[in-house]
């Protein structure tokens, strides 16, 4: 007979007694020593491993806040009991699921650590992983996805075992020392302190709110982040005061959701959701206004905070889409009495799983937005005939599923592609991918990017089909092109209803894919599978008329538009030039009212030879200096500027002549060459860091000073060839692929100072990365 006794305050159940928050799940205590069980050891090992991986991985510099949030979430994990002998089979299953989720997080972090390297890596290891750090969004995405998985695992455990969240700091709040917290609070007004408390509280309880919880939580998280950023602003500025008022209003709308809405408050809840949606739009507008006026200081202009804001805004968008889907089926809101707690938890799990699944496809934004100014759409009143032709093909009765848009460099193919997508925004789901020469590390994202965009814009049926495909094919992002095409496009779209709006899959500048075999196989896959897909699945491809792809494309019986054969393009170019000159005159108030003369405009139109890229570059060249002086220079020596190559060469020659006078030739050449060969888009901060001859990060003021020098003294004379964003953390871009084509072609450049030797530049960059 067992003489061991159980304390009076212990019961045989798992949950009695139970401490909240970071408590250990209690077990019956006996006089004999309790030996740790396998699951307890697993938990201790995986938690320790996750913390070590977070702390000891050399994450990208913009992910510090995301690291802290994940660390806090891991630190708040529910512990497991040391003795599980008394647990039921169901409770053991819950524990096992909890452990598997945490072990999956550890696996993802191990993969990321292998990519980014160790924090204390040696010089050679730093070089090995240096290019990975140019992909600044990757680390943030991995950490955010892991935090979502941790949150979902904890929510499932708490739901099954009836554990209430701990009071105090939110699970997702970044950890900080007491002194840091005290200092931060001292910088906040009373309104913002109240708002921050509301945001933290609402984010904590949002997981228990059915259907709309994810949306409310994301809104609260966004508010909390903006309050953190507010501390980097000058609080005496009108801009800061305006944003403070906006955050107080947002907090007031969110405060309603601290308490669970009751059934008889259904109408009020619907109204509160509508008000919250409106307030979020106003907050977004406020930030855009501040940004455009330069009123946001370094706190808002840093890459870290910009990406954090964008990430939370994407979460809000995703959550709002989910609400919309559910609203179509169930109504705006179901009161708690009509939905079980398991259903509410299931909704949170679905959203977490969706983010985790889409994360497997990588970053779809490269395809969605490309990475040059070519993504601008056509000016209103221009390209109307060609856009109408394309629109009739999309929504008409043509049996051809593929449209090929062909034209030489500078004809505006990318702009037309972006305009078609924009015109379809409210009519059809679409996905757009831009190839860019020199970015071979990005081009294999083609199918994954298209699928990820369709998941966000497609019908509920298409979205579910894509998610199911990713769930059943975990490694599809590393699969062959034909596997990706079938799994992510053909299978999800094969049952798309014939009566639904067309789905557009737009691939721009296919000729710029450096792996010609890959591009040719993509064409053949479209040719093979498009006849088997519903007729309202449409492909649009744009290319230059260059071999070998053009020969492959001409062999297909597809619809074709040849931009080189379109007449009367000069009228559209004249409208474009007049529009751009109007912008210049607003910025340069000393120009005469009648500047430029109609005759000057007509001469520019003639010089363009029907190339929008020539007109765009020429106008930017005039606008980046003395407009009238440069206009007269261009018209006086028109033969030097005729054609894209001549225009580029003249701009580059003038820029390097000025750099020679300022003894900056080497620095200007190194900067341009780096932009040409870098496999990922890079920012002014990255260029400055590489050229400052140091491995350790410079202090903030030193970096700001060097970035200002690069922007104000090195780049101004090539500003017409570059897109230089306001933020030093955002990527600098060549305005057009044809600029890169010229710079790396020794025959077209001759022996000019600006010619780029690609192998030598790679070698120079390797040495820069290895310097101490």
Coordinates of C-alpha atoms in Angstrom, one line a residue, residues 201-772:
X201 CA -3.6 46.1 -22.9
X202 CA -5.7 45.6 -26.1
X203 CA -2.9 43.7 -27.8
X204 CA -2.8 41.3 -24.8
X205 CA -6.5 40.6 -24.8
X206 CA -7.0 40.6 -28.6
X207 CA -6.4 36.9 -28.9
X208 CA -9.6 36.2 -27.1
X209 CA -11.8 38.3 -29.4
X210 CA -13.5 36.1 -32.0
X211 CA -13.1 36.9 -35.7
X212 CA -11.8 40.5 -35.3
X213 CA -9.1 39.8 -32.7
X214 CA -6.3 39.6 -35.1
X215 CA -7.2 42.9 -36.7
X216 CA -7.6 44.6 -33.4
X217 CA -4.3 43.2 -32.1
X218 CA -2.5 44.3 -35.2
X219 CA -3.9 47.8 -34.9
X220 CA -2.8 48.0 -31.2
X221 CA 0.6 46.8 -32.1
X222 CA 1.0 49.4 -34.8
X223 CA -0.1 52.1 -32.4
X224 CA 2.4 50.9 -29.8
X225 CA 5.2 51.0 -32.4
X226 CA 4.4 54.5 -33.5
X227 CA 4.4 55.7 -29.9
X228 CA 7.9 54.2 -29.6
X229 CA 9.0 56.1 -32.7
X230 CA 7.4 59.3 -31.5
X231 CA 10.2 59.5 -28.9
X232 CA 12.7 60.1 -31.7
X233 CA 10.9 63.2 -32.8
X234 CA 11.1 66.7 -31.5
X235 CA 8.0 66.9 -29.4
X236 CA 7.8 70.7 -29.8
X237 CA 7.3 70.3 -33.6
X238 CA 3.7 70.8 -34.8
X239 CA 4.2 67.5 -36.7
X240 CA 4.8 65.6 -33.5
X241 CA 1.9 67.2 -31.7
X242 CA -0.4 66.4 -34.6
X243 CA 0.7 62.7 -34.6
X244 CA 0.3 62.6 -30.8
X245 CA -3.3 63.7 -31.2
X246 CA -3.9 61.1 -33.8
X247 CA -2.5 58.3 -31.6
X248 CA -4.7 59.4 -28.7
X249 CA -7.7 59.2 -31.0
X250 CA -6.7 55.7 -32.1
X251 CA -6.3 54.6 -28.5
X252 CA -9.8 55.9 -27.7
X253 CA -11.2 53.7 -30.5
X254 CA -9.3 50.7 -29.4
X255 CA -10.2 51.1 -25.7
X256 CA -13.7 49.7 -26.5
X257 CA -12.1 46.3 -27.3
X258 CA -10.5 45.9 -23.8
X259 CA -13.8 44.4 -22.6
X260 CA -15.3 41.6 -24.6
X261 CA -18.3 42.9 -26.6
X262 CA -21.6 41.5 -25.6
X263 CA -24.3 40.1 -27.8
X264 CA -26.6 43.1 -27.4
X265 CA -23.7 45.3 -28.5
X266 CA -23.5 43.9 -32.0
X267 CA -24.5 47.1 -33.8
X268 CA -22.2 49.2 -31.6
X269 CA -19.3 46.8 -32.3
X270 CA -19.9 47.0 -36.0
X271 CA -19.8 50.8 -35.7
X272 CA -16.6 50.6 -33.6
X273 CA -14.9 48.5 -36.3
X274 CA -15.8 51.0 -39.0
X275 CA -14.5 53.8 -36.8
X276 CA -11.3 51.9 -36.2
X277 CA -10.8 51.3 -39.9
X278 CA -11.3 55.0 -40.6
X279 CA -8.9 56.0 -37.8
X280 CA -6.2 53.7 -39.1
X281 CA -6.5 55.3 -42.6
X282 CA -6.1 58.7 -41.0
X283 CA -3.0 57.6 -39.1
X284 CA -1.5 56.3 -42.3
X285 CA -2.3 59.5 -44.0
X286 CA -0.7 61.5 -41.2
X287 CA 2.5 59.5 -41.5
X288 CA 2.6 59.9 -45.3
X289 CA 2.1 63.7 -44.9
X290 CA 4.8 64.0 -42.4
X291 CA 7.2 62.0 -44.5
X292 CA 6.5 64.0 -47.6
X293 CA 7.2 67.3 -45.7
X294 CA 10.4 66.0 -44.2
X295 CA 8.9 66.5 -40.7
X296 CA 9.7 62.9 -39.6
X297 CA 13.2 62.8 -38.0
X298 CA 15.6 59.9 -38.1
X299 CA 13.2 57.8 -35.9
X300 CA 10.8 57.5 -38.9
X301 CA 13.4 57.6 -41.6
X302 CA 15.5 54.7 -40.3
X303 CA 15.2 51.5 -42.3
X304 CA 14.4 49.5 -39.1
X305 CA 11.3 51.6 -38.1
X306 CA 10.1 51.9 -41.7
X307 CA 10.2 48.1 -42.2
X308 CA 8.5 47.6 -38.8
X309 CA 5.7 50.0 -39.8
X310 CA 5.3 48.3 -43.1
X311 CA 5.2 44.9 -41.5
X312 CA 2.5 45.8 -39.1
X313 CA 0.5 47.6 -41.8
X314 CA 0.7 44.4 -43.9
X315 CA -0.6 42.4 -40.9
X316 CA -3.5 44.8 -40.5
X317 CA -4.3 44.5 -44.2
X318 CA -4.2 40.7 -44.0
X319 CA -6.4 40.7 -40.9
X320 CA -8.8 43.1 -42.6
X321 CA -9.0 40.8 -45.6
X322 CA -9.8 37.9 -43.3
X323 CA -12.6 39.9 -41.7
X324 CA -13.9 40.7 -45.2
X325 CA -14.0 37.0 -46.1
X326 CA -15.7 36.0 -42.9
X327 CA -18.2 38.9 -43.3
X328 CA -19.2 37.7 -46.7
X329 CA -20.1 34.3 -45.0
X330 CA -21.3 35.1 -41.5
X331 CA -21.9 38.9 -41.2
X332 CA -19.6 41.6 -39.8
X333 CA -19.4 40.2 -36.2
X334 CA -20.5 37.2 -34.2
X335 CA -21.0 37.9 -30.5
X336 CA -19.1 35.7 -28.1
X337 CA -22.2 33.8 -27.0
X338 CA -22.5 32.4 -30.5
X339 CA -18.9 31.4 -31.0
X340 CA -17.1 28.9 -28.7
X341 CA -13.7 29.8 -27.4
X342 CA -12.2 27.0 -29.5
X343 CA -13.5 28.7 -32.6
X344 CA -12.0 32.0 -31.6
X345 CA -8.7 30.4 -30.9
X346 CA -9.0 28.6 -34.2
X347 CA -9.3 32.0 -36.0
X348 CA -6.0 33.1 -34.4
X349 CA -4.3 29.8 -35.3
X350 CA -5.5 30.2 -39.0
X351 CA -4.0 33.6 -39.3
X352 CA -0.7 32.5 -37.7
X353 CA -0.5 29.5 -39.9
X354 CA -1.3 31.7 -43.0
X355 CA 1.6 34.0 -42.2
X356 CA 3.9 31.0 -41.6
X357 CA 2.9 29.3 -44.9
X358 CA 3.4 32.5 -46.9
X359 CA 6.7 33.1 -45.3
X360 CA 7.9 29.9 -47.0
X361 CA 7.4 31.6 -50.3
X362 CA 9.9 34.4 -49.4
X363 CA 9.5 38.1 -50.1
X364 CA 6.8 38.7 -52.8
X365 CA 7.4 42.5 -52.7
X366 CA 10.2 42.4 -55.2
X367 CA 7.8 41.1 -57.8
X368 CA 5.0 43.4 -56.7
X369 CA 6.9 46.6 -56.9
X370 CA 10.0 45.9 -58.8
X371 CA 12.9 48.0 -57.8
X372 CA 13.2 51.0 -60.2
X373 CA 11.2 54.1 -61.1
X374 CA 9.9 52.2 -64.1
X375 CA 7.2 51.1 -61.9
X376 CA 5.5 54.5 -62.4
X377 CA 2.3 54.2 -64.4
X378 CA 1.5 56.0 -67.6
X379 CA 0.6 59.6 -67.4
X380 CA -3.1 60.3 -67.8
X381 CA -3.9 60.9 -71.5
X382 CA -0.9 58.9 -72.8
X383 CA -0.7 55.4 -74.2
X384 CA -4.5 55.3 -74.3
X385 CA -4.7 53.3 -77.5
X386 CA -2.4 50.6 -76.4
X387 CA -4.0 50.3 -73.0
X388 CA -7.4 50.1 -74.6
X389 CA -6.2 47.3 -76.9
X390 CA -4.8 45.4 -73.9
X391 CA -8.0 46.0 -71.9
X392 CA -10.1 44.6 -74.8
X393 CA -8.0 41.5 -74.9
X394 CA -8.3 40.9 -71.2
X395 CA -12.0 41.4 -70.9
X396 CA -13.0 40.5 -74.5
X397 CA -13.7 37.2 -76.2
X398 CA -10.2 36.4 -77.5
X399 CA -9.3 32.7 -77.1
X400 CA -5.6 33.5 -76.8
X401 CA -4.5 33.2 -73.2
X402 CA -1.1 35.0 -73.6
X403 CA -0.2 38.5 -74.7
X404 CA 3.3 39.3 -75.7
X405 CA 4.3 43.0 -75.5
X406 CA 7.6 43.6 -77.5
X407 CA 9.6 46.8 -77.9
X408 CA 13.2 48.1 -77.7
X409 CA 14.7 49.6 -74.6
X410 CA 13.0 52.8 -73.5
X411 CA 9.6 52.2 -75.2
X412 CA 7.8 52.1 -71.8
X413 CA 7.1 48.4 -71.5
X414 CA 7.5 48.3 -67.7
X415 CA 5.3 51.4 -67.4
X416 CA 2.6 49.8 -69.5
X417 CA 2.8 46.6 -67.5
X418 CA 2.4 48.5 -64.2
X419 CA -0.5 50.5 -65.7
X420 CA -2.3 47.4 -66.7
X421 CA -2.0 46.1 -63.2
X422 CA -3.3 49.4 -61.7
X423 CA -6.3 49.5 -64.1
X424 CA -7.2 46.0 -63.0
X425 CA -6.9 46.8 -59.3
X426 CA -10.7 46.9 -58.7
X427 CA -11.7 44.5 -61.5
X428 CA -9.4 41.5 -61.4
X429 CA -6.9 39.7 -59.2
X430 CA -3.4 40.2 -60.6
X431 CA 0.3 39.5 -59.9
X432 CA 3.3 41.3 -61.3
X433 CA 6.9 40.4 -61.5
X434 CA 9.7 42.6 -62.9
X435 CA 13.0 40.9 -63.9
X436 CA 16.1 43.2 -63.6
X437 CA 19.4 42.5 -65.2
X438 CA 22.2 42.0 -62.6
X439 CA 19.8 40.6 -60.0
X440 CA 20.2 36.9 -60.6
X441 CA 19.8 36.1 -56.9
X442 CA 16.2 37.4 -57.1
X443 CA 15.0 36.0 -60.4
X444 CA 14.3 32.5 -59.1
X445 CA 11.6 34.0 -56.9
X446 CA 9.3 34.4 -60.0
X447 CA 6.7 31.7 -59.3
X448 CA 6.7 32.1 -55.5
X449 CA 6.2 35.9 -55.9
X450 CA 3.3 35.5 -58.3
X451 CA 1.7 32.9 -56.0
X452 CA 2.1 35.1 -52.9
X453 CA 0.6 38.1 -54.6
X454 CA -2.4 36.0 -55.9
X455 CA -3.0 34.7 -52.4
X456 CA -3.4 38.3 -51.2
X457 CA -5.6 39.5 -54.1
X458 CA -7.4 36.4 -55.2
X459 CA -10.8 35.0 -54.3
X460 CA -11.2 33.0 -51.1
X461 CA -11.2 29.8 -53.1
X462 CA -7.9 30.8 -54.8
X463 CA -6.3 31.8 -51.5
X464 CA -7.2 28.6 -49.8
X465 CA -5.9 26.6 -52.8
X466 CA -2.5 28.3 -52.7
X467 CA -2.2 27.9 -48.9
X468 CA -3.1 24.2 -49.2
X469 CA -0.5 23.8 -51.9
X470 CA 2.2 25.4 -49.7
X471 CA 1.1 23.4 -46.7
X472 CA 1.4 20.1 -48.6
X473 CA 4.7 21.0 -50.3
X474 CA 6.8 22.6 -47.5
X475 CA 10.0 22.9 -49.7
X476 CA 8.3 24.1 -52.8
X477 CA 10.3 27.4 -52.7
X478 CA 13.4 25.3 -53.4
X479 CA 11.8 23.2 -56.0
X480 CA 12.4 23.1 -59.8
X481 CA 10.7 25.7 -62.0
X482 CA 8.2 23.1 -63.5
X483 CA 7.3 21.9 -59.9
X484 CA 6.6 25.4 -58.7
X485 CA 4.6 26.2 -61.8
X486 CA 2.3 23.2 -61.4
X487 CA 2.0 23.3 -57.6
X488 CA 1.6 27.0 -57.1
X489 CA -0.2 28.1 -60.3
X490 CA -1.7 25.3 -62.3
X491 CA -3.3 23.3 -59.5
X492 CA -4.7 26.3 -57.5
X493 CA -6.1 27.9 -60.7
X494 CA -7.4 24.9 -62.7
X495 CA -10.9 25.0 -61.1
X496 CA -11.2 28.8 -61.2
X497 CA -14.8 29.6 -62.2
X498 CA -15.3 30.6 -65.8
X499 CA -17.8 33.4 -64.9
X500 CA -15.3 35.1 -62.5
X501 CA -13.2 38.1 -63.3
X502 CA -10.0 37.3 -65.3
X503 CA -6.8 36.6 -63.3
X504 CA -3.7 38.4 -64.7
X505 CA -0.2 37.0 -64.4
X506 CA 2.2 39.8 -65.6
X507 CA 5.9 39.1 -66.1
X508 CA 7.9 42.2 -67.2
X509 CA 11.3 42.3 -68.9
X510 CA 11.6 38.6 -69.3
X511 CA 14.7 39.2 -71.5
X512 CA 16.5 40.6 -68.5
X513 CA 16.5 37.2 -66.8
X514 CA 20.2 36.3 -66.7
X515 CA 19.5 32.5 -66.9
X516 CA 18.2 32.4 -70.4
X517 CA 17.4 28.7 -70.1
X518 CA 15.2 29.4 -67.0
X519 CA 13.3 32.1 -69.0
X520 CA 12.9 29.8 -72.0
X521 CA 11.5 27.0 -69.8
X522 CA 9.1 29.4 -68.3
X523 CA 7.8 30.3 -71.7
X524 CA 7.4 26.6 -72.6
X525 CA 5.6 25.9 -69.3
X526 CA 3.0 28.7 -70.2
X527 CA 2.6 27.2 -73.6
X528 CA 2.1 23.7 -72.2
X529 CA -0.3 24.5 -69.3
X530 CA -2.3 27.6 -70.4
X531 CA -4.6 25.6 -72.8
X532 CA -5.5 23.4 -69.8
X533 CA -6.4 26.4 -67.5
X534 CA -9.7 28.2 -67.6
X535 CA -9.9 30.8 -70.4
X536 CA -10.0 33.7 -67.9
X537 CA -6.4 32.9 -66.6
X538 CA -4.3 35.4 -68.7
X539 CA -0.6 35.8 -69.0
X540 CA 1.1 39.1 -70.1
X541 CA 4.8 39.0 -71.0
X542 CA 7.1 42.0 -72.0
X543 CA 10.5 41.7 -73.7
X544 CA 12.9 43.5 -75.9
X545 CA 13.1 42.1 -79.5
X546 CA 16.4 40.3 -78.8
X547 CA 17.4 36.7 -79.4
X548 CA 17.2 34.0 -78.2
X549 CA 13.9 34.6 -76.4
X550 CA 12.3 36.5 -79.2
X551 CA 12.7 33.4 -81.5
X552 CA 11.0 31.2 -78.9
X553 CA 8.2 33.7 -78.4
X554 CA 7.6 34.1 -82.2
X555 CA 7.0 30.4 -82.5
X556 CA 3.9 30.6 -80.3
X557 CA 0.4 31.5 -81.5
X558 CA 0.0 34.2 -79.0
X559 CA -1.5 37.7 -79.1
X560 CA 1.3 40.3 -79.8
X561 CA 1.7 44.0 -79.5
X562 CA 4.8 45.5 -81.0
X563 CA 5.6 48.9 -79.5
X564 CA 8.2 49.6 -82.2
X565 CA 5.5 49.7 -84.8
X566 CA 3.1 52.0 -83.1
X567 CA 2.7 55.3 -84.9
X568 CA 2.0 58.8 -83.5
X569 CA 3.9 58.2 -80.2
X570 CA 5.2 61.8 -80.4
X571 CA 2.0 63.3 -79.1
X572 CA 2.2 61.2 -75.9
X573 CA 5.8 62.1 -75.4
X574 CA 5.0 65.8 -75.8
X575 CA 2.3 65.5 -73.1
X576 CA 4.8 63.8 -70.8
X577 CA 7.5 66.4 -71.4
X578 CA 5.0 69.3 -70.8
X579 CA 3.8 67.6 -67.6
X580 CA 7.3 67.2 -66.3
X581 CA 8.3 70.8 -67.1
X582 CA 5.3 72.0 -65.1
X583 CA 6.7 70.2 -62.1
X584 CA 10.1 71.7 -62.6
X585 CA 8.6 75.2 -62.8
X586 CA 6.8 74.7 -59.5
X587 CA 10.1 73.9 -57.9
X588 CA 12.2 76.5 -59.7
X589 CA 10.1 79.7 -59.2
X590 CA 12.6 82.0 -61.0
X591 CA 11.9 80.4 -64.4
X592 CA 10.0 82.7 -66.8
X593 CA 6.3 82.0 -67.1
X594 CA 6.6 81.1 -70.8
X595 CA 9.5 78.7 -70.2
X596 CA 10.2 76.6 -72.2
X597 CA 9.1 77.7 -75.6
X598 CA 6.8 75.5 -77.7
X599 CA 9.7 75.2 -80.3
X600 CA 12.0 73.9 -77.6
X601 CA 9.5 71.2 -76.6
X602 CA 9.0 70.1 -80.2
X603 CA 12.8 69.8 -80.6
X604 CA 13.0 67.6 -77.5
X605 CA 10.2 65.4 -78.8
X606 CA 12.1 65.0 -82.1
X607 CA 15.3 64.1 -80.2
X608 CA 13.5 61.5 -78.2
X609 CA 13.0 59.4 -81.3
X610 CA 9.9 57.9 -79.7
X611 CA 11.6 56.7 -76.5
X612 CA 9.9 57.6 -73.3
X613 CA 13.1 56.7 -71.4
X614 CA 15.1 59.3 -73.3
X615 CA 12.4 62.0 -72.6
X616 CA 12.3 61.0 -68.9
X617 CA 16.1 61.1 -68.5
X618 CA 16.5 64.3 -70.4
X619 CA 13.9 66.1 -68.3
X620 CA 15.4 64.7 -65.0
X621 CA 18.8 66.0 -66.2
X622 CA 17.4 69.5 -66.7
X623 CA 15.6 69.4 -63.4
X624 CA 18.6 68.3 -61.4
X625 CA 20.6 71.4 -62.3
X626 CA 19.9 74.8 -63.9
X627 CA 16.9 73.9 -66.1
X628 CA 17.3 76.7 -68.7
X629 CA 21.1 76.3 -69.0
X630 CA 20.9 72.6 -69.4
X631 CA 18.0 72.9 -71.9
X632 CA 20.1 75.3 -74.1
X633 CA 23.1 73.0 -73.7
X634 CA 21.1 70.0 -74.9
X635 CA 19.5 71.8 -77.9
X636 CA 22.7 73.5 -78.9
X637 CA 24.7 70.3 -79.1
X638 CA 21.8 68.0 -80.0
X639 CA 23.9 65.5 -81.9
X640 CA 25.7 64.7 -78.6
X641 CA 22.5 63.9 -76.8
X642 CA 20.6 62.1 -79.6
X643 CA 19.7 58.5 -78.6
X644 CA 19.8 56.8 -75.2
X645 CA 23.5 55.9 -75.3
X646 CA 24.6 59.4 -76.3
X647 CA 22.4 61.0 -73.6
X648 CA 23.8 58.7 -70.9
X649 CA 27.4 59.2 -72.1
X650 CA 27.0 63.0 -72.1
X651 CA 25.5 63.1 -68.6
X652 CA 28.2 60.7 -67.2
X653 CA 31.0 62.6 -68.9
X654 CA 29.8 65.9 -67.4
X655 CA 29.5 64.3 -64.0
X656 CA 32.9 62.7 -64.0
X657 CA 34.5 66.0 -65.3
X658 CA 33.0 67.8 -62.3
X659 CA 34.1 64.9 -60.0
X660 CA 37.7 65.3 -61.4
X661 CA 37.7 68.9 -60.4
X662 CA 36.6 68.0 -56.9
X663 CA 39.0 65.0 -56.6
X664 CA 36.1 62.6 -56.2
X665 CA 36.4 60.5 -59.4
X666 CA 37.3 57.3 -57.6
X667 CA 34.5 57.6 -55.0
X668 CA 31.9 58.3 -57.7
X669 CA 33.1 55.4 -59.8
X670 CA 33.2 53.0 -56.9
X671 CA 29.6 54.0 -55.9
X672 CA 28.2 53.5 -59.4
X673 CA 30.1 50.3 -59.9
X674 CA 28.7 48.9 -56.6
X675 CA 25.2 49.7 -57.7
X676 CA 25.8 47.9 -61.0
X677 CA 27.1 44.6 -59.6
X678 CA 25.4 44.3 -56.2
X679 CA 23.1 41.2 -56.3
X680 CA 20.6 42.9 -54.0
X681 CA 19.3 46.5 -53.9
X682 CA 21.6 48.5 -51.5
X683 CA 21.1 51.8 -49.6
X684 CA 23.2 54.9 -49.2
X685 CA 23.9 53.7 -45.6
X686 CA 25.4 50.4 -47.0
X687 CA 27.5 52.3 -49.6
X688 CA 28.7 54.8 -46.9
X689 CA 29.6 51.9 -44.5
X690 CA 31.6 50.1 -47.1
X691 CA 33.6 53.2 -48.1
X692 CA 34.4 54.4 -44.6
X693 CA 37.1 51.8 -44.2
X694 CA 35.9 50.2 -41.1
X695 CA 34.1 47.0 -40.0
X696 CA 32.6 48.3 -36.7
X697 CA 29.6 50.4 -37.2
X698 CA 30.3 54.2 -37.0
X699 CA 28.4 56.3 -34.6
X700 CA 25.1 57.9 -35.7
X701 CA 26.4 61.4 -36.4
X702 CA 29.4 60.1 -38.3
X703 CA 27.2 58.0 -40.5
X704 CA 24.7 60.9 -41.1
X705 CA 27.6 63.2 -42.1
X706 CA 29.0 60.7 -44.6
X707 CA 25.7 59.9 -46.1
X708 CA 25.0 63.7 -46.5
X709 CA 28.4 64.0 -48.2
X710 CA 27.6 61.2 -50.6
X711 CA 24.1 62.6 -51.4
X712 CA 25.1 66.3 -51.7
X713 CA 28.7 66.1 -53.2
X714 CA 29.0 62.8 -55.0
X715 CA 25.6 61.9 -56.6
X716 CA 24.1 65.3 -57.7
X717 CA 25.5 65.2 -61.2
X718 CA 24.3 61.7 -61.9
X719 CA 20.9 62.3 -60.1
X720 CA 19.1 62.0 -63.5
X721 CA 20.3 58.4 -63.8
X722 CA 19.5 57.3 -60.2
X723 CA 16.5 57.1 -57.9
X724 CA 17.8 58.3 -54.5
X725 CA 15.1 58.0 -51.9
X726 CA 14.7 60.5 -49.0
X727 CA 15.7 57.8 -46.4
X728 CA 19.3 56.8 -46.4
X729 CA 18.2 53.3 -45.4
X730 CA 16.1 52.8 -48.6
X731 CA 17.7 51.2 -51.7
X732 CA 19.3 53.5 -54.4
X733 CA 18.3 52.4 -57.9
X734 CA 19.5 52.9 -61.4
X735 CA 16.6 54.5 -63.3
X736 CA 16.7 52.0 -66.1
X737 CA 18.4 48.8 -67.0
X738 CA 19.7 50.4 -70.2
X739 CA 22.0 52.5 -68.0
X740 CA 23.6 49.3 -66.6
X741 CA 23.9 47.9 -70.1
X742 CA 26.0 50.9 -71.2
X743 CA 28.2 51.0 -68.1
X744 CA 29.3 47.4 -68.3
X745 CA 29.9 47.4 -72.1
X746 CA 33.5 48.4 -72.8
X747 CA 32.8 48.9 -76.5
X748 CA 30.0 51.4 -75.9
X749 CA 31.9 53.2 -73.1
X750 CA 35.2 53.2 -74.8
X751 CA 38.0 54.1 -72.3
X752 CA 35.8 56.5 -70.4
X753 CA 36.3 56.9 -66.7
X754 CA 32.8 55.6 -65.9
X755 CA 33.2 52.2 -67.6
X756 CA 32.6 49.4 -65.1
X757 CA 34.8 46.3 -65.1
X758 CA 32.4 43.8 -63.5
X759 CA 35.0 41.1 -62.3
X760 CA 37.3 43.8 -61.0
X761 CA 34.4 45.5 -59.1
X762 CA 33.5 42.2 -57.5
X763 CA 37.1 41.8 -56.4
X764 CA 37.2 45.3 -55.0
X765 CA 34.0 44.7 -53.0
X766 CA 35.4 41.5 -51.7
X767 CA 38.4 43.4 -50.4
X768 CA 36.1 46.0 -48.8
X769 CA 34.2 43.4 -47.0
X770 CA 37.4 41.8 -45.6
X771 CA 38.9 45.0 -44.4
X772 CA 39.3 45.5 -40.7

